[in-house]
Tab-separated table of N, CA and C in Angstrom:
chain	number	residue	atom	x	y	z
A	29	MET	N	99.072	94.207	81.315
A	29	MET	CA	98.261	94.468	82.493
A	29	MET	C	97.301	95.628	82.252
A	30	PHE	N	97.760	96.719	81.684
A	30	PHE	CA	96.931	97.880	81.442
A	30	PHE	C	96.880	98.156	79.946
A	31	SER	N	95.937	98.973	79.536
A	31	SER	CA	95.821	99.315	78.115
A	31	SER	C	96.732	100.497	77.778
A	32	VAL	N	96.784	100.833	76.496
A	32	VAL	CA	97.614	101.942	76.022
A	32	VAL	C	97.208	103.256	76.695
A	33	SER	N	95.937	103.430	76.947
A	33	SER	CA	95.454	104.687	77.537
A	33	SER	C	95.760	104.806	79.029
A	34	THR	N	96.279	103.750	79.637
A	34	THR	CA	96.544	103.773	81.069
A	34	THR	C	97.562	104.841	81.455
A	35	ALA	N	98.608	105.022	80.682
A	35	ALA	CA	99.637	106.008	81.026
A	35	ALA	C	99.047	107.405	81.121
A	36	ASN	N	98.206	107.773	80.181
A	36	ASN	CA	97.577	109.087	80.205
A	36	ASN	C	96.643	109.216	81.416
A	37	ALA	N	95.856	108.192	81.659
A	37	ALA	CA	94.939	108.210	82.805
A	37	ALA	C	95.717	108.282	84.113
A	38	ALA	N	96.801	107.530	84.209
A	38	ALA	CA	97.615	107.555	85.423
A	38	ALA	C	98.219	108.935	85.647
A	39	GLN	N	98.718	109.569	84.594
A	39	GLN	CA	99.291	110.903	84.745
A	39	GLN	C	98.243	111.897	85.233
A	40	LYS	N	97.031	111.793	84.715
A	40	LYS	CA	95.957	112.670	85.181
A	40	LYS	C	95.669	112.434	86.660
A	41	MET	N	95.726	111.174	87.083
A	41	MET	CA	95.477	110.864	88.487
A	41	MET	C	96.622	111.374	89.362
A	42	PHE	N	97.869	111.284	88.885
A	42	PHE	CA	98.988	111.816	89.657
A	42	PHE	C	98.823	113.328	89.843
A	43	ASP	N	98.455	114.021	88.777
A	43	ASP	CA	98.220	115.463	88.852
A	43	ASP	C	97.090	115.768	89.827
A	44	PHE	N	96.032	114.981	89.746
A	44	PHE	CA	94.894	115.126	90.656
A	44	PHE	C	95.344	115.017	92.111
A	45	MET	N	96.171	114.015	92.413
A	45	MET	CA	96.625	113.804	93.791
A	45	MET	C	97.412	115.010	94.303
A	46	GLU	N	98.254	115.578	93.466
A	46	GLU	CA	99.030	116.749	93.883
A	46	GLU	C	98.129	117.953	94.129
A	47	GLN	N	97.058	118.080	93.352
A	47	GLN	CA	96.174	119.233	93.468
A	47	GLN	C	95.180	119.106	94.614
A	48	ILE	N	94.818	117.883	94.989
A	48	ILE	CA	93.791	117.724	96.014
A	48	ILE	C	94.355	117.814	97.434
A	49	ALA	N	95.603	117.450	97.630
A	49	ALA	CA	96.189	117.448	98.976
A	49	ALA	C	96.011	118.774	99.715
A	50	PRO	N	96.286	119.927	99.085
A	50	PRO	CA	96.112	121.190	99.803
A	50	PRO	C	94.673	121.466	100.246
A	51	ARG	N	93.697	120.882	99.586
A	51	ARG	CA	92.297	121.073	99.981
A	51	ARG	C	92.066	120.516	101.385
A	52	PHE	N	92.647	119.361	101.666
A	52	PHE	CA	92.485	118.760	102.992
A	52	PHE	C	93.276	119.519	104.041
A	53	GLU	N	94.472	119.960	103.667
A	53	GLU	CA	95.299	120.734	104.595
A	53	GLU	C	94.624	122.056	104.954
A	54	ALA	N	93.948	122.682	104.021
A	54	ALA	CA	93.248	123.945	104.278
A	54	ALA	C	92.098	123.770	105.272
A	55	HIS	N	91.658	122.534	105.456
A	55	HIS	CA	90.580	122.253	106.399
A	55	HIS	C	91.079	121.600	107.684
A	56	GLY	N	92.377	121.727	107.955
A	56	GLY	CA	92.925	121.287	109.228
A	56	GLY	C	93.398	119.845	109.284
A	57	PHE	N	93.428	119.165	108.171
A	57	PHE	CA	93.935	117.793	108.147
A	57	PHE	C	95.397	117.816	107.722
A	58	GLU	N	96.141	116.828	108.188
A	58	GLU	CA	97.510	116.661	107.714
A	58	GLU	C	97.473	115.638	106.583
A	59	VAL	N	98.389	115.769	105.646
A	59	VAL	CA	98.465	114.843	104.518
A	59	VAL	C	99.872	114.272	104.463
A	60	GLU	N	99.942	112.950	104.434
A	60	GLU	CA	101.221	112.251	104.300
A	60	GLU	C	101.188	111.477	102.995
A	61	GLY	N	102.118	111.765	102.124
A	61	GLY	CA	102.151	111.106	100.826
A	61	GLY	C	102.675	109.684	100.898
A	62	VAL	N	102.139	108.844	100.037
A	62	VAL	CA	102.582	107.461	99.880
A	62	VAL	C	102.830	107.316	98.389
A	63	PHE	N	103.950	107.854	97.937
A	63	PHE	CA	104.203	107.925	96.518
A	63	PHE	C	105.336	106.980	96.147
A	64	HIS	N	105.009	105.902	95.512
A	64	HIS	CA	105.997	104.915	95.103
A	64	HIS	C	106.553	105.279	93.733
A	65	LYS	N	107.817	105.027	93.541
A	65	LYS	CA	108.434	105.324	92.253
A	65	LYS	C	107.827	104.470	91.148
A	66	ARG	N	107.437	103.256	91.475
A	66	ARG	CA	106.821	102.370	90.491
A	66	ARG	C	105.403	102.107	90.954
A	67	TRP	N	104.503	103.027	90.701
A	67	TRP	CA	103.133	102.913	91.201
A	67	TRP	C	102.452	101.643	90.705
A	68	ALA	N	102.838	101.121	89.565
A	68	ALA	CA	102.209	99.902	89.060
A	68	ALA	C	102.519	98.710	89.959
A	69	ASP	N	103.526	98.831	90.825
A	69	ASP	CA	103.852	97.773	91.776
A	69	ASP	C	103.272	98.056	93.158
A	70	GLY	N	102.516	99.095	93.290
A	70	GLY	CA	101.983	99.436	94.607
A	70	GLY	C	100.907	100.478	94.512
A	71	ASP	N	101.093	101.530	95.283
A	71	ASP	CA	100.065	102.562	95.300
A	71	ASP	C	100.689	103.942	95.150
A	72	TYR	N	99.837	104.889	94.860
A	72	TYR	CA	100.229	106.282	94.717
A	72	TYR	C	99.105	107.065	95.355
A	73	GLY	N	99.319	107.508	96.558
A	73	GLY	CA	98.231	108.167	97.251
A	73	GLY	C	98.695	108.901	98.483
A	74	MET	N	97.755	109.051	99.405
A	74	MET	CA	98.047	109.810	100.607
A	74	MET	C	97.227	109.277	101.774
A	75	TYR	N	97.798	109.464	102.950
A	75	TYR	CA	97.061	109.237	104.180
A	75	TYR	C	96.596	110.603	104.647
A	76	ILE	N	95.334	110.720	104.933
A	76	ILE	CA	94.788	111.934	105.519
A	76	ILE	C	94.733	111.690	107.016
A	77	ARG	N	95.366	112.588	107.764
A	77	ARG	CA	95.479	112.425	109.215
A	77	ARG	C	94.698	113.522	109.935
A	78	HIS	N	94.222	113.144	111.120
A	78	HIS	CA	93.549	114.098	111.989
A	78	HIS	C	94.154	113.946	113.375
A	79	LYS	N	94.701	115.019	113.890
A	79	LYS	CA	95.368	115.008	115.193
A	79	LYS	C	96.429	113.922	115.253
A	80	GLY	N	97.167	113.773	114.152
A	80	GLY	CA	98.290	112.853	114.106
A	80	GLY	C	97.968	111.412	113.752
A	81	ARG	N	96.711	111.037	113.740
A	81	ARG	CA	96.384	109.645	113.429
A	81	ARG	C	95.786	109.536	112.026
A	82	PRO	N	96.105	108.472	111.312
A	82	PRO	CA	95.535	108.311	109.972
A	82	PRO	C	94.050	108.004	110.063
A	83	VAL	N	93.261	108.699	109.231
A	83	VAL	CA	91.813	108.476	109.235
A	83	VAL	C	91.275	108.075	107.869
A	84	LEU	N	92.087	108.255	106.805
A	84	LEU	CA	91.608	107.893	105.475
A	84	LEU	C	92.789	107.773	104.519
A	85	TYR	N	92.741	106.754	103.690
A	85	TYR	CA	93.666	106.614	102.572
A	85	TYR	C	92.909	107.060	101.328
A	86	LEU	N	93.571	107.801	100.458
A	86	LEU	CA	93.009	108.216	99.180
A	86	LEU	C	94.089	108.030	98.133
A	87	GLY	N	93.792	107.251	97.098
A	87	GLY	CA	94.805	107.103	96.076
A	87	GLY	C	94.512	106.056	95.025
A	88	LEU	N	95.513	105.857	94.198
A	88	LEU	CA	95.500	104.834	93.153
A	88	LEU	C	96.194	103.617	93.741
A	89	TRP	N	95.580	102.502	93.618
A	89	TRP	CA	96.184	101.265	94.068
A	89	TRP	C	96.153	100.360	92.858
A	90	SER	N	97.301	100.095	92.281
A	90	SER	CA	97.348	99.434	90.979
A	90	SER	C	96.597	98.107	90.944
A	91	GLU	N	96.674	97.327	92.015
A	91	GLU	CA	95.975	96.051	92.033
A	91	GLU	C	94.459	96.233	92.001
A	92	LEU	N	93.969	97.218	92.728
A	92	LEU	CA	92.524	97.483	92.730
A	92	LEU	C	92.055	98.018	91.388
A	93	TRP	N	92.898	98.813	90.756
A	93	TRP	CA	92.553	99.321	89.432
A	93	TRP	C	92.453	98.148	88.457
A	94	ARG	N	93.447	97.280	88.517
A	94	ARG	CA	93.479	96.119	87.627
A	94	ARG	C	92.350	95.122	87.953
A	95	ASP	N	92.173	94.794	89.240
A	95	ASP	CA	91.240	93.739	89.641
A	95	ASP	C	89.788	94.193	89.717
A	96	ARG	N	89.550	95.443	90.117
A	96	ARG	CA	88.179	95.906	90.350
A	96	ARG	C	87.761	97.081	89.475
A	97	GLY	N	88.726	97.700	88.788
A	97	GLY	CA	88.410	98.841	87.946
A	97	GLY	C	88.327	100.155	88.699
A	98	TYR	N	88.814	100.198	89.960
A	98	TYR	CA	88.795	101.441	90.738
A	98	TYR	C	90.030	102.262	90.384
A	99	SER	N	89.864	103.310	89.603
A	99	SER	CA	91.019	104.160	89.307
A	99	SER	C	91.396	105.002	90.522
A	100	LEU	N	90.460	105.213	91.431
A	100	LEU	CA	90.709	105.946	92.669
A	100	LEU	C	89.929	105.258	93.769
A	101	CYS	N	90.570	105.094	94.921
A	101	CYS	CA	89.858	104.454	96.028
A	101	CYS	C	90.152	105.180	97.334
A	102	ILE	N	89.301	104.915	98.298
A	102	ILE	CA	89.486	105.400	99.662
A	102	ILE	C	89.483	104.170	100.562
A	103	GLY	N	90.068	104.304	101.744
A	103	GLY	CA	90.072	103.164	102.642
A	103	GLY	C	90.672	103.472	103.992
A	104	VAL	N	90.600	102.467	104.851
A	104	VAL	CA	91.194	102.502	106.182
A	104	VAL	C	91.921	101.182	106.382
A	105	HIS	N	92.904	101.166	107.270
A	105	HIS	CA	93.709	99.970	107.487
A	105	HIS	C	93.192	99.215	108.709
A	106	GLN	N	92.464	98.165	108.440
A	106	GLN	CA	91.843	97.353	109.489
A	106	GLN	C	92.915	96.652	110.319
A	107	GLY	N	92.784	96.743	111.627
A	107	GLY	CA	93.727	96.076	112.511
A	107	GLY	C	94.962	96.892	112.826
A	108	LYS	N	95.184	97.975	112.095
A	108	LYS	CA	96.366	98.808	112.339
A	108	LYS	C	95.998	100.242	112.705
A	109	TRP	N	94.826	100.695	112.296
A	109	TRP	CA	94.376	102.041	112.630
A	109	TRP	C	93.376	101.955	113.772
A	110	ALA	N	93.046	103.086	114.364
A	110	ALA	CA	92.122	103.118	115.493
A	110	ALA	C	90.812	102.410	115.153
A	111	ALA	N	90.402	101.524	116.040
A	111	ALA	CA	89.190	100.726	115.813
A	111	ALA	C	87.972	101.618	115.568
A	112	ALA	N	87.884	102.750	116.262
A	112	ALA	CA	86.740	103.655	116.075
A	112	ALA	C	86.721	104.226	114.659
A	113	ASP	N	87.886	104.523	114.110
A	113	ASP	CA	87.956	105.067	112.748
A	113	ASP	C	87.589	104.005	111.713
A	114	VAL	N	88.023	102.782	111.941
A	114	VAL	CA	87.682	101.681	111.039
A	114	VAL	C	86.180	101.419	111.082
A	115	ALA	N	85.612	101.393	112.282
A	115	ALA	CA	84.166	101.160	112.429
A	115	ALA	C	83.365	102.284	111.776
A	116	ARG	N	83.833	103.500	111.909
A	116	ARG	CA	83.148	104.639	111.292
A	116	ARG	C	83.138	104.497	109.765
A	117	PHE	N	84.256	104.083	109.198
A	117	PHE	CA	84.337	103.879	107.754
A	117	PHE	C	83.366	102.776	107.325
A	118	GLN	N	83.324	101.695	108.084
A	118	GLN	CA	82.429	100.586	107.749
A	118	GLN	C	80.958	101.002	107.821
A	119	ARG	N	80.616	101.837	108.784
A	119	ARG	CA	79.227	102.328	108.880
A	119	ARG	C	78.892	103.227	107.696
A	120	ARG	N	79.818	104.089	107.334
A	120	ARG	CA	79.571	105.033	106.237
A	120	ARG	C	79.585	104.349	104.874
A	121	PHE	N	80.422	103.323	104.747
A	121	PHE	CA	80.555	102.606	103.478
A	121	PHE	C	80.377	101.101	103.727
A	122	PRO	N	79.153	100.670	103.972
A	122	PRO	CA	78.931	99.253	104.308
A	122	PRO	C	79.302	98.293	103.174
A	123	ASP	N	79.434	98.797	101.965
A	123	ASP	CA	79.815	97.941	100.843
A	123	ASP	C	81.327	97.924	100.600
A	124	CYS	N	82.106	98.432	101.573
A	124	CYS	CA	83.562	98.389	101.429
A	124	CYS	C	84.014	96.927	101.448
A	125	GLU	N	85.203	96.703	100.933
A	125	GLU	CA	85.697	95.330	100.862
A	125	GLU	C	87.130	95.253	101.349
A	126	PRO	N	87.517	94.118	101.934
A	126	PRO	CA	88.905	93.964	102.376
A	126	PRO	C	89.827	93.772	101.178
A	127	TYR	N	90.983	94.451	101.237
A	127	TYR	CA	91.964	94.275	100.166
A	127	TYR	C	93.359	94.477	100.716
A	128	PRO	N	94.277	93.579	100.471
A	128	PRO	CA	94.108	92.292	99.817
A	128	PRO	C	93.213	91.375	100.650
A	129	PRO	N	92.360	90.611	99.997
A	129	PRO	CA	91.345	89.846	100.709
A	129	PRO	C	91.883	88.793	101.673
A	130	ASN	N	93.070	88.259	101.445
A	130	ASN	CA	93.611	87.212	102.314
A	130	ASN	C	94.655	87.723	103.291
A	131	ASP	N	94.824	89.020	103.367
A	131	ASP	CA	95.810	89.618	104.261
A	131	ASP	C	95.303	89.567	105.702
A	132	ALA	N	96.191	89.393	106.660
A	132	ALA	CA	95.797	89.362	108.075
A	132	ALA	C	95.249	90.715	108.531
A	133	HIS	N	95.776	91.794	107.973
A	133	HIS	CA	95.322	93.147	108.308
A	133	HIS	C	95.075	93.910	107.014
A	134	PRO	N	93.986	93.599	106.323
A	134	PRO	CA	93.739	94.257	105.036
A	134	PRO	C	93.251	95.690	105.216
A	135	PHE	N	93.345	96.433	104.150
A	135	PHE	CA	92.647	97.707	104.088
A	135	PHE	C	91.186	97.393	103.807
A	136	LEU	N	90.293	98.220	104.274
A	136	LEU	CA	88.902	98.185	103.842
A	136	LEU	C	88.790	99.302	102.827
A	137	VAL	N	88.394	98.992	101.610
A	137	VAL	CA	88.429	99.974	100.529
A	137	VAL	C	87.074	100.138	99.864
A	138	LYS	N	86.940	101.297	99.257
A	138	LYS	CA	85.747	101.649	98.495
A	138	LYS	C	86.228	102.406	97.266
A	139	GLY	N	85.766	101.997	96.103
A	139	GLY	CA	86.080	102.732	94.890
A	139	GLY	C	85.325	104.043	94.856
A	140	VAL	N	85.982	105.100	94.427
A	140	VAL	CA	85.342	106.407	94.299
A	140	VAL	C	84.479	106.387	93.033
A	141	ASN	N	83.280	106.891	93.157
A	141	ASN	CA	82.341	106.933	92.036
A	141	ASN	C	82.987	107.652	90.853
A	142	PRO	N	83.066	106.990	89.695
A	142	PRO	CA	83.699	107.605	88.521
A	142	PRO	C	83.045	108.925	88.095
A	143	MET	N	81.793	109.140	88.446
A	143	MET	CA	81.127	110.403	88.106
A	143	MET	C	81.800	111.584	88.807
A	144	LEU	N	82.374	111.342	89.989
A	144	LEU	CA	83.075	112.409	90.697
A	144	LEU	C	84.373	112.795	89.992
A	145	LEU	N	84.868	111.917	89.138
A	145	LEU	CA	86.118	112.172	88.427
A	145	LEU	C	85.891	112.758	87.042
A	146	ALA	N	84.637	112.845	86.618
A	146	ALA	CA	84.322	113.249	85.238
A	146	ALA	C	84.400	114.758	85.006
A	147	GLY	N	84.128	115.556	86.019
A	147	GLY	CA	84.131	117.010	85.850
A	147	GLY	C	85.354	117.623	86.508
A	148	ASP	N	85.120	118.474	87.495
A	148	ASP	CA	86.202	119.078	88.272
A	148	ASP	C	86.499	118.126	89.429
A	149	ALA	N	87.315	117.125	89.158
A	149	ALA	CA	87.554	116.043	90.114
A	149	ALA	C	88.115	116.539	91.439
A	150	VAL	N	89.035	117.477	91.406
A	150	VAL	CA	89.629	117.982	92.644
A	150	VAL	C	88.537	118.583	93.527
A	151	HIS	N	87.718	119.424	92.968
A	151	HIS	CA	86.630	120.039	93.717
A	151	HIS	C	85.607	119.000	94.162
A	152	ASP	N	85.167	118.170	93.234
A	152	ASP	CA	84.082	117.237	93.532
A	152	ASP	C	84.471	116.182	94.561
A	153	VAL	N	85.653	115.607	94.438
A	153	VAL	CA	86.083	114.579	95.391
A	153	VAL	C	86.378	115.200	96.752
A	154	SER	N	87.069	116.331	96.775
A	154	SER	CA	87.376	116.954	98.067
A	154	SER	C	86.101	117.399	98.775
A	155	THR	N	85.147	117.941	98.048
A	155	THR	CA	83.874	118.353	98.646
A	155	THR	C	83.129	117.140	99.190
A	156	TRP	N	83.067	116.069	98.409
A	156	TRP	CA	82.399	114.839	98.839
A	156	TRP	C	82.990	114.326	100.147
A	157	LEU	N	84.312	114.320	100.238
A	157	LEU	CA	84.950	113.804	101.453
A	157	LEU	C	84.892	114.784	102.614
A	158	LEU	N	85.139	116.066	102.347
A	158	LEU	CA	85.165	117.056	103.422
A	158	LEU	C	83.781	117.312	104.021
A	159	ARG	N	82.776	117.372	103.184
A	159	ARG	CA	81.420	117.640	103.694
A	159	ARG	C	80.727	116.380	104.189
A	160	GLY	N	81.174	115.252	103.694
A	160	GLY	CA	80.551	113.993	104.061
A	160	GLY	C	81.343	113.270	105.121
A	161	TYR	N	82.271	112.460	104.682
A	161	TYR	CA	82.985	111.568	105.589
A	161	TYR	C	83.873	112.280	106.608
A	162	LEU	N	84.649	113.252	106.196
A	162	LEU	CA	85.620	113.878	107.092
A	162	LEU	C	85.021	114.944	108.007
A	163	ALA	N	83.842	115.452	107.694
A	163	ALA	CA	83.243	116.542	108.468
A	163	ALA	C	83.117	116.200	109.940
A	164	GLY	N	82.667	115.022	110.276
A	164	GLY	CA	82.474	114.627	111.657
A	164	GLY	C	83.756	114.519	112.448
A	165	LEU	N	84.861	114.282	111.783
A	165	LEU	CA	86.140	114.135	112.483
A	165	LEU	C	86.651	115.452	113.033
A	166	ARG	N	86.399	116.533	112.346
A	166	ARG	CA	86.901	117.843	112.804
A	166	ARG	C	86.255	118.264	114.100
A	167	GLU	N	85.078	117.716	114.373
A	167	GLU	CA	84.350	118.109	115.586
A	167	GLU	C	84.813	117.348	116.825
A	168	ARG	N	85.669	116.346	116.642
A	168	ARG	CA	86.155	115.560	117.791
A	168	ARG	C	87.310	116.240	118.446
């Protein structure tokens, strides 16, 4: 399913996830981990919450990595999360896609630009999300 270099890349992503969570918490968001023991059978990520409700998923989703090449993705859970939050995600990321595509309540996902992962990924990804997508939520 994955190449020899996948284990090293996955470990770097696991480290990244542990380091980025406090960035969101420092800005008033709650973080709930979704850490599966066998990430290759699921996902390894977090739900970012605002005032108790989930507003963004951030993580590795093994199927998306395998099927689409997204080593890191963001998303919202269509049909299960607040309709306003789902609509906001769709407006901000009109090229998002449902995954799994045949699920009754799929996530809407967007792959994170690999350029954001090339340098100081923790800083670059957290800044991109906090100043861009998540900024408007703190004002509600």
